[in-house]
Structure formats: structure tokens, C-alpha cells
């Protein structure tokens, strides 16, 4: 689709052991990218790495906690040492801890913000240090519809994803002079473990599939250097439009 050729490109995908991150990583590898898979669970990313390699693609798996400054620095130091460059960063790692705000523990709020927003900040910072030197690159942040709207029992998750959108907008303006593009994808309900837990009221058959988000990433990367897209909102077909 889109005639995308990523042969020789180096891509890092956070949270790529399952769900949306896995689908994005597999798509990138199918188009020729060398993919660095990263997540906190080694068994998951090793399984994805094997799947990609069995299909003829190229991938390595590196465990990293995106909330840890030292772990993120070590991850990108590995990328610099092994590949000498970075073309694509997909900030997908995310977690949602839900419940009424009046009853939410402060540590659950902090954990939600740490993975979604601090992780995006730390990974983007490291990636930019490589991309600025190369005068090019693409950072794609996987946000959520809750980065635009608020929902009951999702205050922490919504605050974190609104923060991701703020980072995205500022980075897009800050890095334009270096030829770096920064975009956000904001999907509605996607059939992932987190959505099934947080929104049991949704009909699973009507949810988006992780591949729908991967296709949006594919589209962004297929654009010519003349074009840049700030954000893509993917709505479930049966949900209400804005």
C-alpha cells in the first residue's frame, strides 16, 4: 500500500510487543525497515522479532522501560552504535489506569503520566539528538481520542494523552527547521487488552483493529518531503463524528 519503500531505514517502535506497536513494527519491517523493538517484557518482543525475521524482515529486540532516563539513553546509545542513524521513531508505549478521579491513587496517576507522556518526552529527546545531526527524520506519536476529549473514569489517561498532543505540537514547530517531521495519530477504540478492560461497554466487533493504526503510520511515511500532516484522528465507523 502507498508504494512505501523503507529499505535501509532504521526505526524504533516503543511498546512493540503486542497490539498497536506490534502491528506497526511488522508493517515497517514488511516495507524493508530495520526495526528496533522495545518494551518492558523481553518474551513479547522476542516473539515479534522472530515473527518478523521468519517473514524475511530485519528486527532486533531491546528491553527498555521508557519511564527510565537511563534505560532510554542506553536504548538509543545502542541504536547509534549498531546503526549510526535513526530515521523513524514511533512512540507507542502506553498504559491506562482508570477509575473515578476522587478515588484514584496518586501513584496510579503518576504511573499513567510517566509511561504515556514522560516516555514520549524521553524517547523523543534521544531520537532528536540523532535526527538533528542528520537533518531529517520522522517522529510519530500514538495518542488517542482522549487527547482531544474527556471521558468518565479516564482523567489520568486523558491528561497524559493531552500532554502527548502538546509535546507533538511543540516538537513539530521546534524541529521544522531541521527537516524533521512530527505527527500524532489519535485512534478511537482499538481492539487491545487495555481497551477491552477500560471500555467493556463497547462492542468488540465495532472496534478498530491495530492494523488500522499501522496503516495510518504507513500513510504518513509515504508522503513526499513536500507534505506534512500534524495529526490523524481515526474514528470508529459507528461512533459519533465531531
Coordinates of C-alpha atoms in Angstrom, one line a residue:
X1 CA 0.0 0.0 0.0
X2 CA 1.1 3.6 -0.8
X3 CA 4.2 2.3 -2.6
X4 CA 6.3 2.7 0.6
X5 CA 9.9 1.6 0.5
X6 CA 11.8 1.8 3.7
X7 CA 14.8 -0.2 2.7
X8 CA 17.8 0.8 4.8
X9 CA 15.8 2.9 7.2
X10 CA 16.2 2.5 10.9
X11 CA 13.0 2.6 13.0
X12 CA 12.4 2.4 16.8
X13 CA 9.0 1.3 17.9
X14 CA 8.2 1.5 21.7
X15 CA 5.6 -0.8 23.2
X16 CA 6.0 -3.1 20.3
X17 CA 5.5 -6.5 22.0
X18 CA 1.8 -6.6 21.2
X19 CA -1.3 -4.7 19.9
X20 CA -0.8 -1.5 18.0
X21 CA 3.0 -1.4 18.5
X22 CA 3.4 -4.9 17.1
X23 CA 1.3 -4.2 14.0
X24 CA 3.3 -1.0 13.3
X25 CA 6.6 -2.9 13.7
X26 CA 5.6 -5.7 11.4
X27 CA 4.4 -3.2 8.8
X28 CA 7.7 -1.3 8.9
X29 CA 9.7 -4.5 8.5
X30 CA 7.5 -5.6 5.6
X31 CA 8.5 -2.4 3.8
X32 CA 12.2 -3.0 4.4
X33 CA 13.0 -1.1 7.6
X34 CA 15.4 -2.4 10.2
X35 CA 13.2 -2.3 13.3
X36 CA 14.3 -1.9 16.8
X37 CA 11.6 -3.5 19.0
X38 CA 11.4 -2.3 22.6
X39 CA 9.1 -2.9 25.6
X40 CA 9.5 -3.9 29.2
X41 CA 8.7 -7.6 28.5
X42 CA 11.5 -9.4 26.7
X43 CA 9.5 -12.5 25.9
X44 CA 6.9 -10.4 23.9
X45 CA 9.4 -8.5 21.8
X46 CA 11.5 -11.6 21.2
X47 CA 8.4 -13.3 19.8
X48 CA 7.7 -10.3 17.5
X49 CA 11.3 -10.3 16.4
X50 CA 11.1 -14.0 15.5
X51 CA 7.9 -13.4 13.5
X52 CA 9.5 -10.6 11.6
X53 CA 12.7 -12.5 10.9
X54 CA 10.8 -15.6 9.8
X55 CA 9.0 -13.5 7.3
X56 CA 12.3 -12.2 5.8
X57 CA 12.4 -8.9 7.7
X58 CA 15.0 -7.4 9.9
X59 CA 14.4 -6.7 13.6
X60 CA 16.2 -6.6 16.9
X61 CA 14.7 -6.7 20.4
X62 CA 15.9 -4.5 23.2
X63 CA 14.2 -4.3 26.6
X64 CA 13.7 -0.8 27.9
X65 CA 11.4 1.0 30.4
X66 CA 10.5 4.2 28.7
X67 CA 10.0 5.9 32.0
X68 CA 13.6 5.5 32.9
X69 CA 16.0 8.2 31.6
X70 CA 19.0 5.8 32.0
X71 CA 17.2 2.9 30.2
X72 CA 16.1 5.2 27.3
X73 CA 19.6 6.7 27.0
X74 CA 21.0 3.1 26.8
X75 CA 18.5 2.1 24.2
X76 CA 19.4 5.0 21.8
X77 CA 23.1 4.6 22.5
X78 CA 22.7 1.0 21.2
X79 CA 20.9 2.3 18.1
X80 CA 23.7 4.9 17.5
X81 CA 26.4 2.2 18.0
X82 CA 24.7 -0.5 16.0
X83 CA 23.2 1.5 13.1
X84 CA 24.8 5.0 13.3
X85 CA 21.5 6.7 12.5
X86 CA 17.8 6.8 13.2
X87 CA 15.1 7.6 10.6
X88 CA 11.8 6.8 12.4
X89 CA 10.6 6.8 16.0
X90 CA 7.1 5.6 16.8
X91 CA 6.2 6.5 20.4
X92 CA 3.6 3.9 21.1
X93 CA 4.2 2.7 24.6
X94 CA 1.2 3.5 26.8
X95 CA -0.7 2.4 29.8
X96 CA -4.1 3.3 31.2
X97 CA -5.1 3.1 34.8
X98 CA -8.8 4.0 35.1
X99 CA -11.3 4.9 37.7
X100 CA -13.1 7.9 39.3
X101 CA -10.7 10.8 39.9
X102 CA -11.9 11.1 43.5
X103 CA -10.9 7.5 44.2
X104 CA -7.7 7.4 42.1
X105 CA -4.4 6.8 43.9
X106 CA -1.7 9.4 43.2
X107 CA 0.7 6.7 42.3
X108 CA -1.6 5.4 39.6
X109 CA -2.0 8.9 38.2
X110 CA 1.8 9.2 38.2
X111 CA 2.4 5.9 36.5
X112 CA -0.1 6.7 33.7
X113 CA 1.6 10.1 33.0
X114 CA 5.1 8.5 33.3
X115 CA 4.6 5.9 30.6
X116 CA 2.5 7.9 28.2
X117 CA 3.9 11.4 28.5
X118 CA 7.3 11.1 30.2
X119 CA 8.2 8.1 27.9
X120 CA 7.3 10.1 24.8
X121 CA 9.4 13.0 26.1
X122 CA 12.5 10.9 26.9
X123 CA 12.4 8.9 23.7
X124 CA 11.8 11.9 21.5
X125 CA 14.7 13.8 23.2
X126 CA 17.1 11.0 22.5
X127 CA 15.9 10.5 18.9
X128 CA 16.1 14.2 18.1
X129 CA 19.7 14.3 19.1
X130 CA 20.4 11.9 16.3
X131 CA 17.9 13.3 13.8
X132 CA 19.1 16.9 14.2
X133 CA 22.6 15.8 13.3
X134 CA 21.2 14.1 10.2
X135 CA 18.9 17.0 9.3
X136 CA 15.9 14.7 8.9
X137 CA 13.7 12.0 10.5
X138 CA 10.1 11.3 11.5
X139 CA 8.6 11.1 15.0
X140 CA 5.1 9.6 15.1
X141 CA 3.3 9.7 18.5
X142 CA 0.4 7.4 19.1
X143 CA -2.0 9.4 21.1
X144 CA -5.7 8.7 21.5
X145 CA -9.1 10.3 21.1
X146 CA -8.8 11.0 24.8
X147 CA -6.1 13.5 23.8
X148 CA -9.0 15.6 22.3
X149 CA -11.9 14.6 24.5
X150 CA -12.6 13.7 28.1
X151 CA -14.3 10.5 29.3
X152 CA -15.6 9.5 32.7
X153 CA -13.0 7.5 34.7
X154 CA -10.2 8.3 32.3
X155 CA -8.9 11.5 33.8
X156 CA -5.3 10.4 34.2
X157 CA -5.1 8.8 30.8
X158 CA -6.8 11.8 29.2
X159 CA -4.4 14.2 30.9
X160 CA -1.4 12.1 29.7
X161 CA -2.6 12.0 26.1
X162 CA -3.4 15.7 26.1
X163 CA 0.2 16.1 27.2
X164 CA 1.4 13.9 24.3
X165 CA -0.5 16.2 22.0
X166 CA 1.2 19.3 23.5
X167 CA 4.6 17.7 23.0
X168 CA 3.7 16.8 19.4
X169 CA 2.7 20.3 18.5
X170 CA 5.7 22.0 20.1
X171 CA 8.1 19.5 18.6
X172 CA 6.6 19.9 15.2
X173 CA 7.3 23.6 15.3
X174 CA 10.7 23.3 17.0
X175 CA 12.2 20.8 14.6
X176 CA 10.8 22.0 11.3
X177 CA 14.0 23.9 10.6
X178 CA 15.9 20.6 10.8
X179 CA 13.7 18.9 8.2
X180 CA 12.2 16.6 10.9
X181 CA 8.5 15.8 10.8
X182 CA 6.4 15.2 13.9
X183 CA 2.8 13.8 13.7
X184 CA 0.3 12.3 16.1
X185 CA -2.3 9.6 15.4
X186 CA -5.4 9.7 17.6
X187 CA -7.4 6.5 17.3
X188 CA -10.7 5.8 18.8
X189 CA -11.4 2.5 20.5
X190 CA -8.9 -0.1 19.2
X191 CA -9.2 -3.8 19.9
X192 CA -6.4 -4.1 22.5
X193 CA -6.3 -5.6 26.0
X194 CA -6.3 -2.1 27.5
X195 CA -9.5 -1.0 25.7
X196 CA -11.3 -4.2 26.5
X197 CA -10.5 -3.6 30.2
X198 CA -11.4 0.1 30.2
X199 CA -14.4 0.1 27.9
X200 CA -16.3 -3.2 28.4
X201 CA -19.4 -1.4 27.2
X202 CA -18.0 -1.2 23.6
X203 CA -19.0 -3.9 21.1
X204 CA -15.7 -5.6 20.2
X205 CA -16.9 -6.2 16.6
X206 CA -17.1 -2.4 16.1
X207 CA -13.6 -1.6 17.5
X208 CA -10.7 -0.5 15.2
X209 CA -8.0 -3.1 14.6
X210 CA -4.3 -2.4 15.4
X211 CA -3.7 -2.7 11.7
X212 CA -5.8 0.4 11.1
X213 CA -3.4 2.4 13.1
X214 CA -0.4 0.8 11.4
X215 CA -1.9 1.8 8.0
X216 CA -2.1 5.4 9.2
X217 CA 1.6 5.2 10.1
X218 CA 2.2 3.8 6.6
X219 CA 0.4 6.7 5.0
X220 CA 2.4 9.3 6.9
X221 CA 5.7 7.7 5.9
X222 CA 4.6 7.5 2.3
X223 CA 4.2 11.3 2.0
X224 CA 6.7 13.3 -0.1
X225 CA 9.1 15.7 1.6
X226 CA 6.8 18.5 0.4
X227 CA 3.9 17.3 2.7
X228 CA 3.4 17.1 6.5
X229 CA 0.4 16.0 8.5
X230 CA 0.0 17.3 12.0
X231 CA -2.5 14.7 13.3
X232 CA -4.8 11.9 12.1
X233 CA -7.9 11.2 14.0
X234 CA -9.3 7.7 13.3
X235 CA -12.9 7.3 14.3
X236 CA -14.7 4.0 14.8
X237 CA -17.2 3.9 11.9
X238 CA -20.2 3.7 14.2
X239 CA -19.1 6.3 16.7
X240 CA -20.3 9.9 16.5
X241 CA -18.3 12.4 14.3
X242 CA -17.1 15.6 15.8

